[in-house]
Tab-separated table of C-alpha atoms and ligand atoms in Angstrom:
chain	number	residue	atom	x	y	z
A	145	MET	CA	184.614	33.934	9.268
A	146	LEU	CA	187.411	32.433	7.224
A	147	HIS	CA	187.308	28.672	7.364
A	148	ALA	CA	190.106	26.149	7.563
A	149	VAL	CA	189.707	23.263	5.110
A	150	LYS	CA	190.366	19.687	6.175
A	151	VAL	CA	192.526	18.013	3.508
A	152	LYS	CA	193.193	14.776	5.455
A	153	PRO	CA	192.347	13.736	9.008
A	154	ASP	CA	194.028	16.299	11.296
A	155	VAL	CA	195.603	18.157	8.365
A	156	TYR	CA	194.095	21.525	7.432
A	157	TRP	CA	194.625	24.114	4.705
A	158	VAL	CA	194.848	27.452	6.511
A	159	GLY	CA	196.392	29.708	3.839
A	160	GLY	CA	195.339	32.941	2.177
A	161	ILE	CA	193.460	33.561	-1.065
A	162	ASP	CA	194.699	36.514	-3.129
A	163	TRP	CA	191.766	37.012	-5.473
A	164	ASN	CA	193.052	40.301	-6.849
A	165	GLU	CA	196.706	39.487	-7.600
A	166	ARG	CA	197.164	40.252	-11.302
A	167	ASN	CA	200.908	40.652	-11.700
A	168	PHE	CA	203.416	38.507	-9.854
A	169	HIS	CA	206.855	39.938	-10.670
A	170	GLY	CA	205.857	40.476	-14.299
A	171	TYR	CA	203.833	37.285	-14.640
A	172	THR	CA	200.157	38.026	-15.274
A	173	THR	CA	198.008	36.053	-12.862
A	174	ASP	CA	194.591	36.464	-14.394
A	175	ARG	CA	193.002	34.157	-11.808
A	176	GLY	CA	194.874	35.576	-8.794
A	177	SER	CA	196.793	33.233	-6.514
A	178	THR	CA	196.813	31.537	-3.151
A	179	TYR	CA	199.493	31.297	-0.482
A	180	ASN	CA	198.901	27.872	0.974
A	181	ALA	CA	199.814	26.999	4.521
A	182	TYR	CA	198.942	23.723	6.210
A	183	LEU	CA	198.342	22.940	9.853
A	184	ILE	CA	199.066	19.420	11.102
A	185	MET	CA	197.356	18.655	14.385
A	186	ASP	CA	199.548	16.058	16.051
A	187	GLU	CA	201.101	15.844	19.514
A	188	HIS	CA	203.284	18.799	18.471
A	189	PRO	CA	201.078	21.056	16.289
A	190	THR	CA	203.024	22.010	13.189
A	191	LEU	CA	202.454	24.700	10.590
A	192	ILE	CA	203.829	24.072	7.091
A	193	ASP	CA	204.731	27.440	5.532
A	194	THR	CA	202.916	30.742	6.074
A	195	CYS	CA	201.859	33.407	3.543
A	196	LYS	CA	202.456	36.971	2.378
A	197	PRO	CA	202.573	39.435	5.290
A	198	GLY	CA	199.274	41.023	4.208
A	199	PHE	CA	197.488	37.693	4.591
A	200	ALA	CA	198.712	36.986	8.139
A	201	GLY	CA	195.294	37.930	9.544
A	202	GLU	CA	193.504	35.390	7.320
A	203	LEU	CA	196.060	32.750	8.219
A	204	ILE	CA	195.750	33.331	11.948
A	205	GLU	CA	191.965	33.376	11.790
A	206	ARG	CA	191.901	30.046	9.967
A	207	ILE	CA	194.432	28.496	12.351
A	208	GLY	CA	192.325	29.760	15.246
A	209	GLU	CA	189.370	27.768	13.953
A	210	VAL	CA	191.368	24.597	14.636
A	211	VAL	CA	193.712	25.415	17.506
A	212	ASP	CA	194.940	28.312	19.592
A	213	PRO	CA	197.907	29.604	17.503
A	214	ALA	CA	199.939	29.826	20.725
A	215	ARG	CA	200.024	26.005	20.735
A	216	ILE	CA	202.007	25.753	17.478
A	217	GLU	CA	205.337	24.101	18.269
A	218	TYR	CA	206.950	23.937	14.824
A	219	VAL	CA	206.764	26.112	11.732
A	220	VAL	CA	208.311	24.430	8.705
A	221	ALA	CA	209.584	27.150	6.353
A	222	ASN	CA	210.122	25.279	3.112
A	223	HIS	CA	211.140	28.481	1.321
A	224	VAL	CA	212.344	31.942	2.318
A	225	GLU	CA	210.532	33.942	-0.384
A	226	GLN	CA	208.114	36.300	1.321
A	227	ASP	CA	204.935	34.892	-0.190
A	228	HIS	CA	205.578	31.885	2.099
A	229	SER	CA	207.618	33.257	4.975
A	230	GLY	CA	206.063	36.708	5.280
A	231	ALA	CA	203.747	35.816	8.161
A	232	ILE	CA	206.449	34.102	10.250
A	233	PRO	CA	206.899	37.207	12.469
A	234	ALA	CA	203.136	37.338	13.134
A	235	ILE	CA	203.044	33.629	14.004
A	236	CYS	CA	206.104	33.946	16.227
A	237	GLU	CA	204.447	36.754	18.144
A	238	LEU	CA	201.560	34.430	18.989
A	239	ALA	CA	203.704	31.309	19.437
A	240	PRO	CA	207.038	32.654	20.708
A	241	ASN	CA	208.425	29.225	21.531
A	242	ALA	CA	207.751	27.682	18.135
A	243	ARG	CA	210.886	26.357	16.396
A	244	ILE	CA	211.321	27.400	12.778
A	245	VAL	CA	212.462	24.428	10.718
A	246	THR	CA	214.342	25.468	7.587
A	247	SER	CA	216.964	24.233	5.158
A	248	ASP	CA	220.622	24.213	6.090
A	249	PRO	CA	222.342	26.572	5.307
A	250	TYR	CA	220.417	28.813	2.879
A	251	GLY	CA	217.026	28.695	4.584
A	252	ALA	CA	218.492	29.642	7.946
A	253	SER	CA	220.665	32.432	6.534
A	254	GLY	CA	217.825	33.746	4.349
A	255	LEU	CA	215.317	33.824	7.202
A	256	ALA	CA	217.873	35.505	9.459
A	257	ALA	CA	218.440	38.177	6.808
A	258	HIS	CA	214.702	38.809	6.503
A	259	TYR	CA	213.501	38.433	10.100
A	260	GLY	CA	216.586	38.450	12.301
A	261	GLU	CA	218.526	35.776	14.119
A	262	ARG	CA	216.640	33.260	16.215
A	263	ASP	CA	216.952	29.646	17.187
A	264	TYR	CA	216.278	28.156	13.752
A	265	LEU	CA	216.270	24.376	13.361
A	266	PRO	CA	218.254	23.742	10.166
A	267	VAL	CA	217.673	20.467	8.296
A	268	LYS	CA	219.254	18.693	5.360
A	269	THR	CA	217.950	16.091	2.923
A	270	GLY	CA	216.930	12.948	4.773
A	271	ASP	CA	216.602	14.634	8.160
A	272	THR	CA	213.415	13.802	10.029
A	273	LEU	CA	211.291	15.393	12.711
A	274	CYS	CA	208.868	13.406	14.872
A	275	ILE	CA	205.788	15.506	15.673
A	276	GLY	CA	203.807	12.736	17.411
A	277	LYS	CA	202.434	9.830	15.469
A	278	ARG	CA	203.811	11.444	12.306
A	279	THR	CA	207.368	11.755	11.126
A	280	LEU	CA	208.222	14.562	8.729
A	281	THR	CA	211.071	13.972	6.267
A	282	PHE	CA	212.797	16.858	4.529
A	283	THR	CA	214.306	16.924	1.050
A	284	GLN	CA	216.235	19.927	-0.166
A	285	THR	CA	215.280	20.944	-3.695
A	286	LEU	CA	218.181	23.283	-4.374
A	287	MET	CA	217.373	25.927	-7.005
A	288	VAL	CA	213.768	24.879	-7.517
A	289	HIS	CA	213.694	27.799	-7.650
A	290	TRP	CA	215.873	29.390	-4.916
A	291	PRO	CA	218.906	27.902	-3.140
A	292	ASP	CA	216.921	27.416	0.078
A	293	ASN	CA	213.937	25.463	-1.301
A	294	MET	CA	212.969	22.203	0.320
A	295	VAL	CA	209.913	19.952	0.452
A	296	THR	CA	208.406	18.126	3.416
A	297	TYR	CA	206.843	14.658	3.432
A	298	SER	CA	204.422	13.456	6.087
A	299	ASP	CA	204.485	9.662	6.355
A	300	VAL	CA	201.105	9.006	7.992
A	301	ASP	CA	199.253	11.259	5.531
A	302	ARG	CA	201.444	10.411	2.528
A	303	ILE	CA	201.360	14.128	1.693
A	304	LEU	CA	204.220	15.885	-0.045
A	305	PHE	CA	204.210	19.550	0.953
A	306	SER	CA	205.989	20.738	-2.162
A	307	ASN	CA	206.030	24.525	-1.720
A	308	ASP	CA	206.500	26.244	-5.128
A	309	ALA	CA	206.968	22.966	-7.031
A	310	PHE	CA	203.780	21.703	-8.733
A	311	GLY	CA	202.085	25.017	-7.911
A	312	GLN	CA	199.758	27.198	-9.933
A	313	HIS	CA	198.899	30.874	-9.563
A	314	PHE	CA	195.198	30.216	-9.299
A	315	ALA	CA	192.677	31.513	-6.789
A	316	SER	CA	189.562	29.420	-6.388
A	317	SER	CA	186.916	28.540	-3.862
A	318	HIS	CA	187.889	24.955	-4.661
A	319	HIS	CA	190.918	23.370	-3.060
A	320	PHE	CA	191.512	20.187	-5.076
A	321	ASP	CA	192.496	19.367	-8.648
A	322	ASP	CA	189.435	17.211	-9.325
A	323	GLU	CA	187.093	20.005	-8.245
A	324	VAL	CA	188.559	22.400	-10.822
A	325	GLY	CA	189.231	19.918	-13.627
A	326	LEU	CA	192.541	18.649	-14.947
A	327	PRO	CA	192.792	20.771	-18.168
A	328	GLU	CA	192.430	24.062	-16.264
A	329	VAL	CA	194.850	23.042	-13.495
A	330	LEU	CA	197.442	21.738	-15.960
A	331	ALA	CA	197.195	24.929	-18.027
A	332	GLN	CA	197.834	27.010	-14.896
A	333	ALA	CA	200.662	24.680	-13.820
A	334	LYS	CA	202.261	24.996	-17.264
A	335	LYS	CA	202.228	28.791	-17.117
A	336	TYR	CA	203.740	28.595	-13.628
A	337	TYR	CA	206.462	26.174	-14.747
A	338	ALA	CA	207.372	28.214	-17.839
A	339	ASN	CA	207.485	31.534	-15.987
A	340	ILE	CA	209.148	30.477	-12.745
A	341	VAL	CA	210.689	27.034	-12.822
A	342	MET	CA	211.894	26.479	-16.405
A	343	PRO	CA	215.429	27.909	-16.087
A	344	TYR	CA	216.085	25.451	-13.270
A	345	SER	CA	214.867	22.394	-15.164
A	346	ARG	CA	218.021	20.362	-14.592
A	347	HIS	CA	217.548	20.923	-10.857
A	348	VAL	CA	213.942	19.758	-11.226
A	349	VAL	CA	215.213	16.521	-12.771
A	350	ARG	CA	217.456	16.026	-9.750
A	351	ALA	CA	214.658	16.877	-7.315
A	352	LEU	CA	212.252	14.442	-8.968
A	353	GLY	CA	214.942	11.776	-8.633
A	354	ALA	CA	215.291	12.531	-4.931
A	355	LEU	CA	211.537	12.091	-4.455
A	356	GLU	CA	211.433	8.700	-6.164
A	357	GLY	CA	210.519	6.018	-3.690
A	358	LEU	CA	208.190	8.217	-1.632
A	359	ASP	CA	204.670	6.837	-1.442
A	360	ILE	CA	202.806	10.032	-2.358
A	361	ASP	CA	199.028	10.142	-2.129
A	362	MET	CA	198.682	13.924	-2.239
A	363	VAL	CA	200.852	16.816	-3.399
A	364	ALA	CA	200.084	19.993	-1.466
A	365	PRO	CA	201.836	22.973	-3.111
A	366	SER	CA	202.053	26.486	-1.758
A	367	HIS	CA	200.103	28.015	-4.663
A	368	GLY	CA	196.834	26.923	-6.229
A	369	VAL	CA	194.959	23.708	-5.713
A	370	ILE	CA	196.072	20.440	-4.132
A	371	TRP	CA	196.817	17.426	-6.323
A	372	ARG	CA	194.880	14.451	-4.946
A	373	SER	CA	193.341	12.768	-8.018
A	374	HIS	CA	196.042	13.516	-10.592
A	375	VAL	CA	199.309	13.065	-8.685
A	376	GLY	CA	200.652	10.693	-11.348
A	377	GLU	CA	199.775	13.101	-14.163
A	378	ILE	CA	201.507	16.121	-12.627
A	379	MET	CA	204.610	14.092	-11.725
A	380	GLU	CA	204.783	12.724	-15.276
A	381	THR	CA	204.171	16.175	-16.740
A	382	TYR	CA	206.976	17.693	-14.623
A	383	CYS	CA	209.279	14.945	-15.937
A	384	ARG	CA	208.376	15.951	-19.498
A	385	TRP	CA	208.667	19.697	-18.933
A	386	SER	CA	211.967	19.376	-17.084
A	387	SER	CA	213.418	17.308	-19.937
A	388	LEU	CA	213.001	20.476	-22.072
A	389	ALA	CA	212.171	18.252	-25.041
A	390	PRO	CA	210.147	20.485	-27.396
A	391	ASP	CA	207.151	19.608	-29.519
A	392	GLU	CA	207.107	20.082	-33.275
A	393	TYR	CA	205.450	23.433	-32.676
A	394	ALA	CA	206.219	26.995	-33.783
A	395	ILE	CA	205.529	30.397	-32.310
A	396	VAL	CA	206.016	33.666	-34.140
A	397	VAL	CA	206.367	36.776	-31.976
A	398	TYR	CA	206.661	40.288	-33.350
A	399	ASP	CA	206.014	43.984	-33.186
A	400	SER	CA	205.803	46.181	-36.249
A	401	MET	CA	205.775	49.865	-37.203
A	402	TRP	CA	204.460	50.054	-40.782
A	403	HIS	CA	203.436	46.378	-41.195
A	404	THR	CA	206.487	45.051	-43.066
A	405	THR	CA	207.682	43.028	-40.065
A	406	GLU	CA	204.064	41.958	-39.587
A	407	ASP	CA	203.922	40.803	-43.231
A	408	MET	CA	207.082	38.771	-42.602
A	409	ALA	CA	205.594	37.306	-39.429
A	410	ARG	CA	202.450	36.182	-41.245
A	411	GLU	CA	204.515	34.641	-44.045
A	412	ILE	CA	206.573	32.694	-41.492
A	413	VAL	CA	203.336	31.446	-39.922
A	414	GLU	CA	202.153	30.304	-43.363
A	415	ALA	CA	205.461	28.518	-43.962
A	416	PHE	CA	204.997	26.410	-40.820
A	417	ILE	CA	201.302	25.754	-41.419
A	418	GLU	CA	202.066	24.627	-44.978
A	419	ARG	CA	204.410	22.027	-43.464
A	420	ASP	CA	201.785	20.874	-40.943
A	421	VAL	CA	203.574	22.399	-37.961
A	422	PRO	CA	201.075	23.749	-35.390
A	423	THR	CA	201.807	27.475	-35.089
A	424	ARG	CA	200.718	30.504	-33.094
A	425	LEU	CA	201.220	34.174	-33.871
A	426	PHE	CA	201.772	36.686	-31.051
A	427	ASP	CA	201.662	40.461	-31.490
A	428	LEU	CA	203.586	42.064	-28.641
A	429	LYS	CA	201.209	45.037	-28.748
A	430	VAL	CA	198.389	42.820	-27.488
A	431	ASP	CA	199.891	39.604	-26.080
A	432	HIS	CA	201.563	39.499	-22.680
A	433	ILE	CA	205.126	38.230	-22.485
A	434	SER	CA	204.276	35.764	-19.703
A	435	ASP	CA	201.582	34.140	-21.869
A	436	ILE	CA	204.074	33.847	-24.710
A	437	MET	CA	206.612	32.246	-22.334
A	438	THR	CA	204.100	29.518	-21.583
A	439	GLU	CA	204.229	28.562	-25.263
A	440	VAL	CA	208.025	28.829	-25.446
A	441	LEU	CA	208.208	25.886	-23.026
A	442	SER	CA	207.063	23.481	-25.734
A	443	ALA	CA	207.989	25.268	-28.986
A	444	LYS	CA	210.822	23.867	-31.092
A	445	TYR	CA	210.710	26.916	-33.387
A	446	VAL	CA	210.708	30.447	-31.961
A	447	ALA	CA	210.621	33.259	-34.528
A	448	VAL	CA	211.001	36.785	-33.153
A	449	GLY	CA	210.652	39.880	-35.306
A	450	SER	CA	211.430	43.541	-34.821
A	451	PRO	CA	211.969	46.359	-37.245
A	452	THR	CA	214.745	48.809	-36.565
A	453	LEU	CA	213.399	51.696	-34.494
A	454	ASN	CA	215.865	54.542	-34.096
A	455	ASN	CA	219.063	52.587	-33.511
A	456	GLY	CA	217.853	49.189	-32.323
A	457	MET	CA	214.957	46.813	-31.791
A	458	MET	CA	211.545	47.984	-30.588
A	459	PRO	CA	211.188	48.304	-26.784
A	460	THR	CA	208.310	45.792	-26.733
A	461	VAL	CA	210.525	43.191	-28.391
A	462	ALA	CA	213.437	44.072	-26.107
A	463	ALA	CA	211.208	43.536	-23.067
A	464	PHE	CA	210.115	40.126	-24.326
A	465	LEU	CA	213.688	39.084	-25.105
A	466	CYS	CA	214.918	40.306	-21.713
A	467	TYR	CA	212.260	38.135	-20.062
A	468	LEU	CA	213.064	35.203	-22.355
A	469	LYS	CA	216.783	35.467	-21.591
A	470	GLY	CA	216.140	35.445	-17.863
A	471	LEU	CA	214.041	32.310	-18.175
A	472	SER	CA	216.327	30.456	-20.592
A	473	PRO	CA	217.892	27.331	-19.130
A	474	LYS	CA	221.700	27.351	-19.184
A	475	THR	CA	221.649	24.083	-21.097
A	476	GLY	CA	218.956	21.999	-22.715
A	477	TRP	CA	217.770	24.172	-25.567
A	478	GLU	CA	220.240	22.699	-28.059
A	479	GLY	CA	218.393	21.909	-31.285
A	480	ARG	CA	215.718	24.535	-30.712
A	481	VAL	CA	215.512	26.843	-33.703
A	482	GLY	CA	215.474	30.615	-33.388
A	483	ILE	CA	214.389	32.710	-36.367
A	484	PRO	CA	215.179	36.423	-35.937
A	485	PHE	CA	213.596	38.652	-38.545
A	486	GLY	CA	212.488	42.189	-39.249
A	487	SER	CA	212.456	45.155	-41.578
A	488	TYR	CA	214.669	48.217	-41.666
A	489	GLY	CA	215.155	51.483	-43.495
A	490	TRP	CA	218.876	52.125	-43.423
A	491	GLY	CA	220.280	49.966	-40.636
A	492	THR	CA	219.663	46.308	-39.704
A	493	ASN	CA	220.240	46.863	-35.969
A	494	GLY	CA	216.687	45.773	-35.021
A	495	PRO	CA	216.769	42.218	-36.402
A	496	ASP	CA	220.483	41.946	-35.593
A	497	GLU	CA	219.843	42.694	-31.939
A	498	VAL	CA	217.056	40.083	-31.880
A	499	ALA	CA	219.493	37.547	-33.339
A	500	ALA	CA	222.124	38.324	-30.702
A	501	VAL	CA	219.708	37.728	-27.833
A	502	LEU	CA	218.242	34.539	-29.300
A	503	GLU	CA	221.758	33.185	-29.717
A	504	ALA	CA	222.608	34.127	-26.135
A	505	CYS	CA	219.481	32.238	-25.021
A	506	GLY	CA	220.850	29.053	-26.588
A	507	PHE	CA	218.845	28.829	-29.804
A	508	ASP	CA	220.382	27.577	-33.029
A	509	LEU	CA	220.042	30.230	-35.729
A	510	PRO	CA	220.338	28.280	-38.998
A	511	LEU	CA	219.016	31.177	-41.089
A	512	GLY	CA	220.871	33.997	-39.353
A	513	ALA	CA	218.909	37.263	-39.118
A	514	LEU	CA	216.272	37.614	-41.852
A	515	SER	CA	216.233	41.332	-42.666
A	516	HIS	CA	214.299	43.155	-45.360
A	517	GLN	CA	214.628	46.790	-46.387
A	518	TRP	CA	211.580	49.039	-46.547
A	519	VAL	CA	208.373	47.303	-47.681
A	520	GLU	CA	207.655	43.696	-48.594
A	521	ASP	CA	207.022	42.345	-52.084
A	522	GLU	CA	205.694	39.011	-53.303
A	523	GLU	CA	209.060	37.776	-54.497
A	524	HIS	CA	210.804	38.319	-51.192
A	525	LEU	CA	207.912	36.842	-49.206
A	526	ALA	CA	208.110	33.708	-51.347
A	527	GLN	CA	211.861	33.501	-50.646
A	528	LEU	CA	211.179	33.956	-46.946
A	529	GLN	CA	208.655	31.121	-46.952
A	530	THR	CA	211.098	28.803	-48.729
A	531	ALA	CA	213.871	29.636	-46.294
A	532	VAL	CA	211.705	28.991	-43.223
A	533	ALA	CA	210.337	25.781	-44.715
A	534	GLY	CA	213.921	24.582	-45.005
A	535	VAL	CA	214.417	24.488	-41.223
A	536	VAL	CA	211.321	22.365	-40.498
A	537	GLY	CA	212.297	18.937	-39.250
A	538	ARG	CA	216.025	19.711	-39.188
B	36	FEO	FE1	205.972	31.187	-4.183
B	36	FEO	FE2	209.368	31.275	-4.596
B	36	FEO	O1	207.728	31.767	-3.852
């Protein structure tokens, strides 16, 4: 029997737990994920979001513990992406008269494209829906992280149903932040922000502004655990992340063929450590690009190295830079320092290609591409360290 979990009087978590999810569109989810849906038992029973199609059975079983699913009158679809809307057809089969509440216009058009036309109830920011003693208020959160996203606030419960915002890909038998512990939940939330939300940071700033003034006691996202004891901390942390202000922190990312680019990478690490800049080294042969992205969120200095392989950069480096480019915010990285580097035999295409992508991502490249032919020597490594030291604190 799969149990519903009471999160407030007459409000239940009824979602699905995806223990075995390990790769969410290229993002490694080492702790799995959850697809949270919430059932509000008021005069007009209302379901907030659903889950992936494969978890419809779990969802329906949990709902059935509380109420006959046929009695659901509203389904609020805060977001069209299928990890939240995928069980709408299954719910509609059981509750054919339920109205689907969704954002106007992108939620309605997106749901129609996925599941066909029906009598959707489109809402805009500030629109309300009375479901009995509760009133739900909707706020569109455009591009956090799709055009259709919105959040739903329940006044009696003081719950913000935030969908993807404030979420974490994290499967657990616990349902609340204080049961898991703040450091673990924040670490998962940071990875989620860096790998999903970061490019839309300026929209996050706007969304946080729109939520100011709401009396929020609980933030119930659609992934991971519910924020009930650390609402202030996650709101404050989202403000900091969305500002894109980096820390005085360096990451050095590389792949190497015959260790010359690796020697350069280690020398760059030393240069930062010598200047008291916290630094991490990532070898793309062993580190996953989504874990590196988590560190990019707060790194002022991002050094990326590739030797020239055949006629360009190494495929591992290209994959990382492709991912980085997709997650780069259009603005807001001004002042972040990119350091492209790498070795070559007879053509500098590898490090040059790294430089081109870092520049396209919005990094400043004060040193240009740092290339070195064939193998390293002490004199060049010393020059490299001096050059890198020169950009610290600029
Ligand atoms: Fe969790 Fe954008 O879906």
